[in-house]
Amino acid sequence: MGILEKIDQPKDLKGLTYPELKQLAQEIREEMIDVVSTNGGHLAPNLGVVELTLALHRVFDSPKDKIIWDVGHQSYVHKLVTGRQKEFKSLRLYHGLSGFPKRAESPHDCFETGHSSTSISAAVGFAKARDLRQEKHQVIAVIGDGAMTGGMAFEALNHVGQTKTKMIVLLNDNEMAIAQNVGAMSSYLNRLRTDPRYDRSKEEIENLLKRIPGIGSKMAKAAEKAKDSLKYLLVPGLLFEELGFTYLGPINGHDQIALEQVFEQAKCVKEPVLIHVLTQKGKGYEPAEQNPSLFHGVGPFNKLTGEIPKKPAPPTYTQIFGQTLCDIAEKDPRVVAITAAMPSGTGLNLFAQKFPERFFDVGIAEQHAVTFSAALAFGGMKPVISIYSTFYQRAYDQVLHDVCLPNANVVLAIDRAGVVGDDGPTHHGVFDISFLRVIPNLVFMAPKDENELRDMLYTSLKYEGPVALRYPRSVGQGVDLSGELEELPLGKAEVIQEGKDLTLIGIGPMVNTCMAAAAELHHRGVEATVINMRFLNPLDKETILRFARQTKRIITVEDHMLAGGMGSAVIEVLADEGLADVVVERLGYDEFVDQGAISLLHQGYGLSVAGILKAAERLKVLQRIEGRSSV
């Protein structure tokens, strides 16, 4: 039996010797590589925090002490040593362990995360609650250097520095988030890592001054009075010191003894402390060390070689988006591309290579990215900003106020729309229709396949005004992409086939599911109309009403929440027209959707051929056909 198998709770770590801890760290890395190579997941970030996590749980007393993981994609080690070792093989699987902290899983997960830059704000809340309740426990926020590019982190730092609340911020600095970090914060931390002057402490400088014969003490006192000037020259972590934190570091994040010593030191400080820890992303697994971006969030792979199998498949919607944008930008020098720390994930890495002067990665700063794009548009450019659907939620005010209200010529590319699979509810993109389709001026469209995506991107850049374009995280349908780009008629749905018995209305790739269901219904004697809605704003009310009057039965199918979604929009049209005799069945989600393979999630919520057939049965369409046949 290995050491890991004997660890049921954090208290089991406290009696281990340092040689045993070294062995445990190796076992943990092997376990994570084994599970992630099968299930997929965030491997490189977790390999980098093994010693750091062990030190946290040896020095602090979770769950009494609150450990908050920013983003939460570095919490696998934490899960393994907090009673979830036996369930770890179910990581990210349907009904299995979440890939992120989850309060329902364990009392050691005190705060649920999934989006970046929230941990310090949460830590301030926990610390203030502790103080108001006159309790004594520690509060620790573990945040990566990538997450420190998010504005919310600075808002929280500013608040803490003002209130002087006792808490610890552990800055895990591995020099990158998913891609290489950008911006002034990255440059600042790099200087802290590499400047040899930063190895000297304030105490060492004071001692040096005091040793100068005759005038040393006077100089030390003068330096104390002029400490601000002195700090600007010599004090490490000046930015954090000026914000009101005691800065400790940089510390080797793989030195177990050094980590525990600095954590013990931080516990004794009665004001906010920031500990700057240097780690290596992918530590202990050579393929991840060599390519940490690839192994940041990775699918199943060969754990012996690190090779990621490539199955023959059509290109993804993301790849098609990136290539099409490059094709358009070749002919139009006004086209620029913006992303929030996701150049590869959004397919803009190719654009960045071809047009580096027209590509902007602003870091994990979605709000800034949107307002920045609006100003680019008013400055005469054609900005295309690509952000995951779930992260647009963070920039809603900017979309509404800075882009749509003044009618800015900005294309909002919404990647990862719909359920995204194993990352679960924090990452599913199932709210964007409901919060975007209600905004005036915003044209909102979604393609049924990758060729229509090409045409919609082309149409978006032809249009003068704001456009939102949503598409999923999946491979395309494998359709022909050889044709010329075509400008689509604004706000016009596509009627794929007509039938007198039932109307199926789909949006995005759900249209293809509707077509497959219509073929099955045909075998059962039901003739169904299939409508590719294409546009959510403006809505093709004329087409909806035409077939509503004809068939009296409608099924809407969307990879989205039911409340405020496309189905709701259809019902609004019918209500405004007074068509009370038309019955609508809406297929979509009515709760936070769990993690799991996309196909499993679609089946579970009826977004499948079988689900559409059951909806048709609920509408008694088949009974109507059988009754008509008997007559």
XYZ file of C-alpha atoms in Angstrom:
631
model
C 0.000 0.000 0.000
C 1.315 3.439 -0.966
C 1.201 6.533 1.200
C -1.634 8.129 -0.789
C -3.976 5.251 0.008
C -3.551 6.011 3.725
C -4.578 9.675 3.363
C -8.261 10.081 4.191
C -8.209 13.627 5.576
C -5.698 16.514 5.762
C -4.814 15.625 9.356
C -3.183 12.432 8.018
C -0.541 14.602 6.329
C 0.669 16.264 9.487
C 2.622 13.304 10.867
C 4.505 12.477 7.663
C 8.252 12.972 7.399
C 9.694 15.011 4.546
C 10.963 11.896 2.721
C 7.431 10.476 3.013
C 5.993 13.734 1.679
C 8.321 13.514 -1.300
C 7.077 10.000 -2.010
C 3.474 11.125 -1.555
C 3.976 13.945 -4.047
C 5.195 11.430 -6.612
C 2.202 9.147 -5.976
C -0.209 12.059 -6.345
C 1.345 13.070 -9.663
C 1.101 9.479 -10.920
C -2.556 9.263 -9.860
C -3.463 12.521 -11.598
C -1.657 11.540 -14.795
C -3.409 8.158 -14.754
C -6.922 9.590 -14.274
C -6.579 12.630 -16.561
C -5.061 10.518 -19.350
C -8.345 8.568 -19.323
C -10.933 11.238 -18.474
C -9.277 14.416 -19.703
C -8.925 17.454 -17.479
C -6.617 20.194 -16.228
C -3.337 18.341 -15.850
C -0.474 20.844 -16.081
C -1.896 23.313 -13.510
C -2.410 20.545 -10.928
C 1.016 18.996 -11.440
C 2.461 22.376 -10.506
C 0.720 22.708 -7.128
C 1.390 19.345 -5.483
C 3.915 20.514 -2.869
C 2.040 23.783 -2.419
C -1.225 21.953 -1.644
C 0.443 19.523 0.754
C 2.063 22.438 2.590
C -1.274 24.265 2.843
C -2.990 21.283 4.398
C -0.098 20.563 6.786
C 0.128 24.121 8.096
C -3.536 25.096 8.045
C -6.557 23.287 9.457
C -9.188 22.778 6.744
C -12.179 22.978 6.816
C -11.974 25.275 9.850
C -9.409 27.365 7.966
C -10.868 28.413 4.608
C -8.823 27.615 1.487
C -10.305 29.199 -1.648
C -9.024 28.069 -5.045
C -9.253 30.688 -7.776
C -10.805 29.252 -10.955
C -10.585 25.880 -9.200
C -8.758 24.043 -11.976
C -5.837 23.520 -9.568
C -7.851 21.688 -6.929
C -7.231 18.034 -7.913
C -4.513 17.556 -5.292
C -6.805 19.190 -2.742
C -9.533 16.680 -3.643
C -7.156 13.735 -3.284
C -6.153 14.655 0.285
C -9.613 15.692 1.520
C -11.404 12.358 1.466
C -12.165 11.953 -2.243
C -9.357 9.625 -3.270
C -11.636 6.641 -3.896
C -13.947 8.669 -6.132
C -11.119 10.363 -8.013
C -11.343 8.030 -10.992
C -14.827 9.467 -11.663
C -13.327 12.961 -12.103
C -15.315 14.994 -14.672
C -17.475 12.014 -15.649
C -21.277 12.069 -15.690
C -22.411 12.009 -12.031
C -18.742 11.880 -10.962
C -16.426 14.253 -9.111
C -16.416 17.789 -10.444
C -13.245 19.152 -11.991
C -13.737 22.260 -9.832
C -14.431 22.890 -6.129
C -18.022 21.976 -5.254
C -19.586 22.630 -1.869
C -21.884 19.616 -2.152
C -18.857 17.313 -2.505
C -16.948 18.206 0.628
C -16.848 20.637 3.571
C -13.263 21.342 2.478
C -14.662 23.050 -0.664
C -15.799 26.238 1.048
C -16.452 28.213 -2.147
C -17.452 27.099 -5.657
C -15.349 28.463 -8.476
C -14.930 28.021 -12.199
C -14.387 31.543 -13.474
C -11.193 33.479 -12.885
C -10.175 36.182 -10.402
C -12.883 35.627 -7.754
C -10.880 34.099 -4.891
C -9.651 37.276 -3.205
C -13.170 38.757 -3.121
C -14.454 35.514 -1.606
C -11.621 35.483 0.921
C -12.470 39.018 2.050
C -16.052 37.889 2.610
C -15.003 34.865 4.651
C -12.549 36.965 6.672
C -15.119 39.660 7.439
C -17.681 37.036 8.459
C -15.055 35.494 10.749
C -14.307 38.832 12.385
C -17.971 39.714 12.859
C -18.550 36.342 14.501
C -15.401 36.831 16.615
C -13.807 33.640 15.339
C -10.095 32.999 14.914
C -9.528 30.828 11.833
C -7.324 31.629 8.833
C -8.570 32.529 5.334
C -6.360 31.795 2.321
C -7.003 32.700 -1.329
C -4.895 30.728 -3.824
C -4.738 32.709 -7.066
C -2.619 32.244 -10.186
C -0.630 34.951 -11.911
C -2.924 34.631 -14.925
C -5.976 35.329 -12.774
C -4.246 38.444 -11.439
C -4.862 40.056 -14.847
C -8.577 40.113 -14.009
C -9.914 43.412 -12.728
C -11.967 41.772 -9.996
C -8.763 40.627 -8.292
C -7.547 44.227 -8.076
C -10.897 45.450 -6.782
C -10.578 42.949 -3.950
C -6.917 43.779 -3.277
C -7.865 47.441 -3.026
C -10.650 46.632 -0.551
C -8.403 44.465 1.628
C -5.632 47.042 1.699
C -8.104 49.669 2.858
C -9.645 47.560 5.624
C -6.397 45.814 6.700
C -8.376 42.595 7.120
C -6.214 39.671 8.292
C -6.057 37.131 5.456
C -3.540 35.482 3.166
C -3.304 35.739 -0.606
C -1.130 33.000 -2.083
C -0.005 34.096 -5.542
C 0.908 30.930 -7.448
C 3.185 32.248 -10.169
C 3.889 29.778 -12.972
C 4.415 32.493 -15.589
C 1.283 31.619 -17.545
C -2.452 31.069 -17.394
C -3.664 28.939 -20.319
C -1.540 30.804 -22.831
C 1.441 33.015 -22.041
C 0.438 35.863 -19.768
C 0.221 39.367 -21.148
C 0.236 42.854 -19.709
C 1.975 44.954 -17.105
C 1.259 42.573 -14.204
C 3.035 39.775 -16.041
C 6.041 42.018 -16.656
C 6.058 43.120 -13.016
C 6.024 39.568 -11.679
C 8.755 38.638 -14.117
C 10.950 41.370 -12.658
C 10.290 40.008 -9.166
C 11.352 36.546 -10.316
C 14.571 37.607 -11.987
C 15.955 40.737 -10.261
C 18.697 39.655 -7.805
C 18.075 42.756 -5.674
C 14.767 41.249 -4.625
C 16.541 38.592 -2.581
C 17.377 41.265 -0.017
C 14.867 42.007 2.692
C 14.109 45.334 4.335
C 15.779 44.056 7.505
C 19.000 43.280 5.631
C 19.091 46.792 4.169
C 18.560 48.339 7.604
C 21.331 46.203 9.126
C 23.666 47.193 6.324
C 23.065 50.882 6.985
C 23.593 50.505 10.737
C 27.030 48.970 10.193
C 28.371 52.156 8.539
C 30.761 53.697 11.146
C 29.646 56.932 12.775
C 26.606 57.701 10.692
C 24.962 54.318 10.219
C 22.213 54.738 12.826
C 21.366 58.205 11.565
C 21.170 56.891 8.017
C 18.904 54.061 9.106
C 16.581 56.549 10.811
C 16.640 58.788 7.753
C 15.879 55.778 5.590
C 12.923 54.926 7.819
C 11.575 58.450 7.389
C 12.127 58.198 3.661
C 10.988 54.599 3.460
C 8.678 55.223 0.541
C 11.594 56.399 -1.595
C 13.721 53.492 -0.407
C 10.978 50.979 -1.143
C 10.651 52.207 -4.701
C 14.284 51.222 -5.203
C 14.737 48.035 -3.240
C 11.641 46.475 -1.688
C 10.277 43.379 -3.407
C 6.566 43.276 -4.114
C 6.255 47.052 -3.959
C 2.880 47.065 -5.684
C 1.424 44.740 -3.076
C 3.111 46.619 -0.224
C 1.574 49.849 -1.465
C -1.825 48.156 -1.557
C -1.451 47.386 2.152
C -0.126 43.813 2.069
C 2.928 42.362 3.747
C 4.807 40.743 0.863
C 6.662 37.459 1.367
C 8.605 35.929 -1.479
C 9.347 34.876 -4.068
C 9.378 31.317 -2.658
C 10.240 28.075 -4.471
C 6.840 26.436 -4.794
C 8.333 22.936 -4.940
C 10.388 23.269 -1.738
C 8.176 21.633 0.885
C 10.155 22.924 3.869
C 10.378 26.510 2.595
C 6.664 26.580 1.852
C 5.703 25.387 5.308
C 8.029 27.895 6.946
C 6.602 30.863 5.065
C 3.015 29.700 5.680
C 3.746 29.507 9.407
C 5.230 33.000 9.234
C 2.152 34.333 7.432
C -0.149 32.924 10.117
C 1.458 35.233 12.671
C 0.980 38.457 10.698
C -2.044 40.406 11.887
C -2.599 42.231 8.571
C -3.148 41.010 5.009
C -0.239 38.995 3.619
C 0.648 38.155 0.031
C 2.906 35.143 -0.473
C 4.541 34.995 -3.889
C 5.227 31.359 -4.818
C 7.035 30.248 -7.981
C 5.914 26.926 -9.471
C 6.441 25.032 -12.699
C 3.329 24.204 -14.654
C 3.361 20.506 -15.571
C 5.987 19.674 -12.907
C 6.967 15.999 -12.835
C 5.577 14.942 -16.226
C 7.919 15.757 -19.083
C 5.311 16.132 -21.874
C 3.403 18.651 -19.711
C 6.612 20.454 -18.729
C 7.548 20.792 -22.403
C 4.088 21.898 -23.533
C 2.134 23.275 -20.562
C -0.413 25.067 -22.762
C -1.387 21.828 -24.500
C -1.730 20.010 -21.181
C -3.518 22.853 -19.408
C -6.902 21.403 -20.282
C -6.418 18.205 -22.226
C -8.511 15.318 -23.494
C -7.538 11.658 -23.059
C -3.926 10.902 -23.996
C -1.274 8.175 -23.884
C 0.249 8.608 -20.434
C 3.472 6.827 -21.411
C 4.267 9.070 -24.375
C 2.035 12.103 -23.802
C 0.655 11.642 -27.302
C -2.895 12.898 -27.801
C -4.714 10.649 -30.293
C -6.201 12.387 -33.283
C -9.345 10.845 -34.706
C -10.387 11.676 -38.267
C -13.052 14.343 -37.927
C -14.257 17.514 -39.615
C -12.729 20.756 -38.355
C -14.340 22.340 -35.321
C -16.565 25.391 -35.470
C -13.799 27.265 -33.650
C -11.247 26.334 -36.305
C -13.592 27.333 -39.112
C -14.259 30.657 -37.396
C -10.535 31.373 -37.058
C -9.706 30.457 -40.650
C -12.654 32.403 -42.102
C -11.736 35.502 -40.105
C -8.203 35.297 -41.536
C -9.585 34.963 -45.057
C -11.738 38.058 -44.603
C -8.932 40.013 -42.912
C -6.657 39.342 -45.897
C -8.955 41.557 -47.963
C -9.999 44.071 -45.304
C -7.224 45.737 -43.269
C -9.785 47.225 -40.886
C -10.583 43.799 -39.381
C -9.001 43.315 -35.945
C -9.350 40.445 -33.473
C -9.598 40.586 -29.684
C -9.584 37.832 -27.067
C -9.440 37.615 -23.274
C -6.501 35.250 -22.657
C -7.853 32.547 -25.005
C -6.034 32.861 -28.351
C -5.918 29.112 -29.017
C -9.250 28.258 -27.406
C -11.073 30.774 -29.597
C -9.241 29.866 -32.807
C -7.538 33.268 -33.004
C -3.987 31.876 -32.749
C -3.842 31.697 -36.554
C -4.965 35.323 -36.811
C -2.313 36.290 -34.258
C 0.369 34.653 -36.392
C -0.784 36.220 -39.645
C -1.730 39.669 -38.388
C 0.148 40.272 -35.118
C -0.328 44.031 -35.290
C -4.107 43.561 -35.575
C -4.455 40.998 -32.777
C -5.056 41.938 -29.143
C -4.992 39.580 -26.167
C -6.045 41.716 -23.199
C -5.689 39.034 -20.504
C -8.497 37.736 -18.323
C -10.434 40.987 -18.650
C -13.683 40.453 -20.526
C -15.180 43.790 -19.503
C -12.169 45.702 -20.779
C -12.092 43.609 -23.955
C -15.655 44.577 -24.908
C -15.311 48.308 -24.194
C -11.913 48.328 -25.911
C -13.568 46.758 -28.960
C -16.310 49.387 -29.004
C -13.726 52.171 -29.100
C -11.799 50.377 -31.850
C -15.010 50.395 -33.884
C -15.591 54.105 -33.314
C -11.972 54.621 -34.346
C -12.687 53.154 -37.782
C -11.758 49.487 -37.303
C -13.900 46.338 -37.583
C -13.333 44.517 -34.298
C -14.242 40.859 -33.834
C -14.053 39.832 -30.188
C -14.151 36.123 -29.415
C -15.057 35.028 -25.872
C -16.605 31.839 -24.516
C -20.336 32.089 -23.901
C -19.978 31.539 -20.151
C -17.486 34.415 -19.904
C -19.682 36.909 -21.758
C -21.783 36.843 -18.601
C -18.965 38.836 -16.997
C -19.195 41.634 -19.561
C -22.955 42.093 -19.864
C -22.973 45.768 -18.884
C -20.261 46.561 -21.418
C -22.099 44.700 -24.199
C -25.319 46.562 -23.436
C -23.973 50.006 -22.558
C -20.764 50.388 -24.584
C -21.560 48.339 -27.707
C -25.313 48.114 -28.283
C -26.611 51.418 -26.913
C -24.305 53.517 -29.130
C -24.667 50.989 -31.994
C -20.975 50.142 -32.250
C -19.850 48.099 -35.236
C -18.569 45.170 -33.147
C -18.886 41.443 -33.816
C -19.341 39.459 -30.590
C -18.227 35.924 -31.431
C -19.728 33.576 -28.811
C -17.632 30.419 -28.699
C -18.559 27.325 -26.600
C -22.287 28.077 -26.868
C -24.500 25.322 -25.459
C -23.328 22.606 -23.096
C -19.578 22.071 -23.231
C -19.259 18.670 -21.575
C -17.018 17.634 -18.716
C -16.222 21.104 -17.324
C -19.784 21.282 -16.062
C -22.164 24.027 -14.978
C -19.628 26.820 -14.528
C -18.604 26.493 -18.169
C -21.798 25.561 -20.024
C -22.824 28.360 -22.397
C -26.588 28.086 -21.931
C -27.625 31.603 -20.930
C -26.447 33.840 -23.783
C -29.650 33.798 -25.836
C -31.744 34.888 -22.874
C -29.553 37.817 -21.879
C -28.596 38.996 -25.378
C -31.689 38.651 -27.564
C -33.541 41.301 -25.540
C -30.980 44.053 -26.286
C -32.060 46.556 -28.968
C -29.711 47.118 -31.929
C -28.019 43.734 -31.482
C -28.361 41.357 -34.421
C -28.106 37.813 -33.022
C -27.524 34.759 -35.189
C -26.495 31.106 -34.887
C -25.449 28.714 -37.704
C -26.760 25.201 -38.250
C -23.393 24.047 -39.666
C -19.872 25.252 -40.302
C -20.566 26.584 -43.801
C -23.372 28.743 -42.450
C -20.928 29.933 -39.774
C -18.650 31.181 -42.552
C -21.515 33.036 -44.197
C -22.694 34.494 -40.899
C -19.236 35.822 -40.030
C -19.051 37.376 -43.495
C -22.541 38.848 -43.038
C -21.601 40.188 -39.609
C -18.652 42.120 -40.982
C -20.776 43.543 -43.791
C -23.395 44.808 -41.342
C -23.057 48.264 -39.777
C -23.872 47.757 -36.123
C -23.406 45.232 -33.305
C -23.730 41.532 -34.086
C -23.619 38.464 -31.830
C -22.694 35.138 -33.426
C -23.052 31.983 -31.303
C -21.592 28.555 -32.155
C -20.809 25.378 -30.207
C -17.776 23.550 -28.891
C -17.811 20.634 -31.296
C -16.668 19.410 -34.669
C -18.669 20.538 -37.658
C -21.130 18.553 -39.705
C -18.602 17.809 -42.438
C -20.375 19.940 -45.066
C -18.773 21.297 -48.220
C -16.754 24.463 -47.549
C -15.580 25.182 -51.071
C -18.203 27.765 -51.977
C -17.836 31.533 -51.961
C -18.857 33.450 -48.866
C -22.464 34.601 -49.065
C -24.205 37.506 -47.361
C -27.370 36.215 -45.698
C -30.673 38.135 -45.667
C -30.926 39.795 -42.273
C -33.496 38.313 -39.909
C -34.716 35.670 -42.352
C -35.171 32.054 -41.246
C -34.471 29.124 -43.556
C -37.341 26.729 -44.242
C -35.543 23.459 -44.925
C -38.642 21.382 -45.622
C -42.403 21.870 -45.388
C -44.958 19.547 -43.819
C -48.587 19.945 -42.803
C -48.642 18.044 -39.479
C -45.970 19.526 -37.219
C -43.429 22.343 -37.130
C -39.927 21.738 -35.781
C -37.927 24.910 -35.090
C -34.244 24.549 -34.291
C -31.366 26.919 -33.704
C -27.699 26.180 -34.330
C -26.686 22.509 -34.704
C -30.017 21.480 -33.152
C -31.423 22.081 -36.644
C -29.653 18.916 -37.796
C -31.276 16.981 -34.937
C -34.636 18.344 -36.085
C -33.956 17.147 -39.623
C -33.094 13.646 -38.393
C -36.254 13.601 -36.277
C -38.345 14.772 -39.241
C -37.021 11.836 -41.287
C -38.066 9.399 -38.535
C -41.473 11.059 -38.236
C -41.929 10.692 -41.979
C -41.569 6.918 -41.591
C -44.441 7.109 -39.097
C -46.656 9.066 -41.437
C -46.035 12.512 -39.948
C -45.037 15.293 -42.339
C -43.020 17.893 -40.433
C -41.864 21.357 -41.381
C -38.258 22.027 -40.330
C -37.185 25.629 -39.774
C -33.627 26.786 -39.238
C -34.342 29.901 -37.183
C -30.909 31.389 -37.981
C -31.673 34.763 -36.373
C -32.780 35.341 -32.793
C -32.874 39.096 -33.315
C -34.489 40.240 -35.517
C -36.844 37.266 -35.357
C -38.587 36.018 -38.498
C -42.099 36.418 -37.127
C -43.699 35.978 -40.535
C -42.288 32.476 -40.992
C -43.163 31.451 -37.428
C -46.771 32.611 -37.807
C -47.209 31.053 -41.235
C -46.384 27.541 -40.082
C -47.998 27.976 -36.683
C -51.325 28.612 -38.405
C -50.765 25.707 -40.761
C -49.732 22.934 -38.344
C -51.033 24.194 -34.961
C -48.248 22.150 -33.316
C -44.694 23.427 -32.737
C -41.618 21.863 -31.112
C -38.683 24.186 -30.451
C -35.239 22.657 -29.895
C -32.319 24.621 -28.451
C -29.072 23.875 -26.630
C -29.949 26.548 -24.100
C -32.071 27.372 -21.074
C -35.820 27.362 -21.700
C -36.414 30.611 -19.807
C -35.787 33.471 -22.203
C -34.545 31.207 -24.991
C -35.655 30.721 -28.569
C -38.758 28.793 -27.502
C -39.787 31.703 -25.294
C -39.334 34.044 -28.253
C -41.647 31.864 -30.376
C -44.310 31.869 -27.646
C -44.054 35.664 -27.410
C -44.736 35.956 -31.136
C -47.786 33.681 -30.884
C -49.099 35.533 -27.831
C -48.741 38.911 -29.505
C -50.724 37.587 -32.470
C -53.382 36.019 -30.245
C -52.875 32.465 -31.549
C -54.111 30.685 -28.434
C -54.919 27.490 -30.334
C -51.276 26.765 -31.229
C -49.563 24.324 -28.833
C -45.809 24.610 -28.254
C -43.438 22.037 -26.751
C -40.046 23.527 -25.830
C -36.960 21.341 -25.529
C -33.998 22.753 -23.606
C -32.775 23.089 -20.015
C -34.650 24.220 -16.913
C -31.875 23.854 -14.307
C -28.114 24.122 -13.915
C -26.781 21.343 -16.135
C -24.353 18.836 -14.645
C -21.063 17.737 -16.213
C -20.886 14.885 -18.700
C -20.344 14.069 -22.341
C -22.306 16.434 -24.580
C -24.180 13.543 -26.210
C -25.273 12.240 -22.796
C -26.468 15.663 -21.712
C -28.424 16.171 -24.921
C -30.097 12.792 -24.538
C -30.910 13.415 -20.895
C -32.738 16.648 -21.694
C -34.529 15.415 -24.811
C -32.330 17.255 -27.314
C -32.214 14.191 -29.533
C -34.296 12.385 -32.127
C -35.849 10.264 -29.387
C -36.599 13.374 -27.346
C -38.325 15.074 -30.273
C -40.406 11.962 -30.970
C -41.543 11.907 -27.323
C -42.466 15.583 -27.588
C -44.497 14.773 -30.702
C -46.308 12.086 -28.725
C -47.085 14.586 -25.973
C -48.581 16.848 -28.625
C -50.663 13.854 -29.814
C -49.377 14.363 -33.348
C -49.060 10.634 -33.963
C -52.593 10.055 -32.647
C -53.899 12.708 -35.029
C -52.246 10.951 -37.949
C -53.570 7.553 -36.853
C -57.046 9.012 -36.451
C -56.898 10.638 -39.851
C -55.730 7.357 -41.412
C -58.627 5.381 -39.898
C -61.131 7.791 -41.428
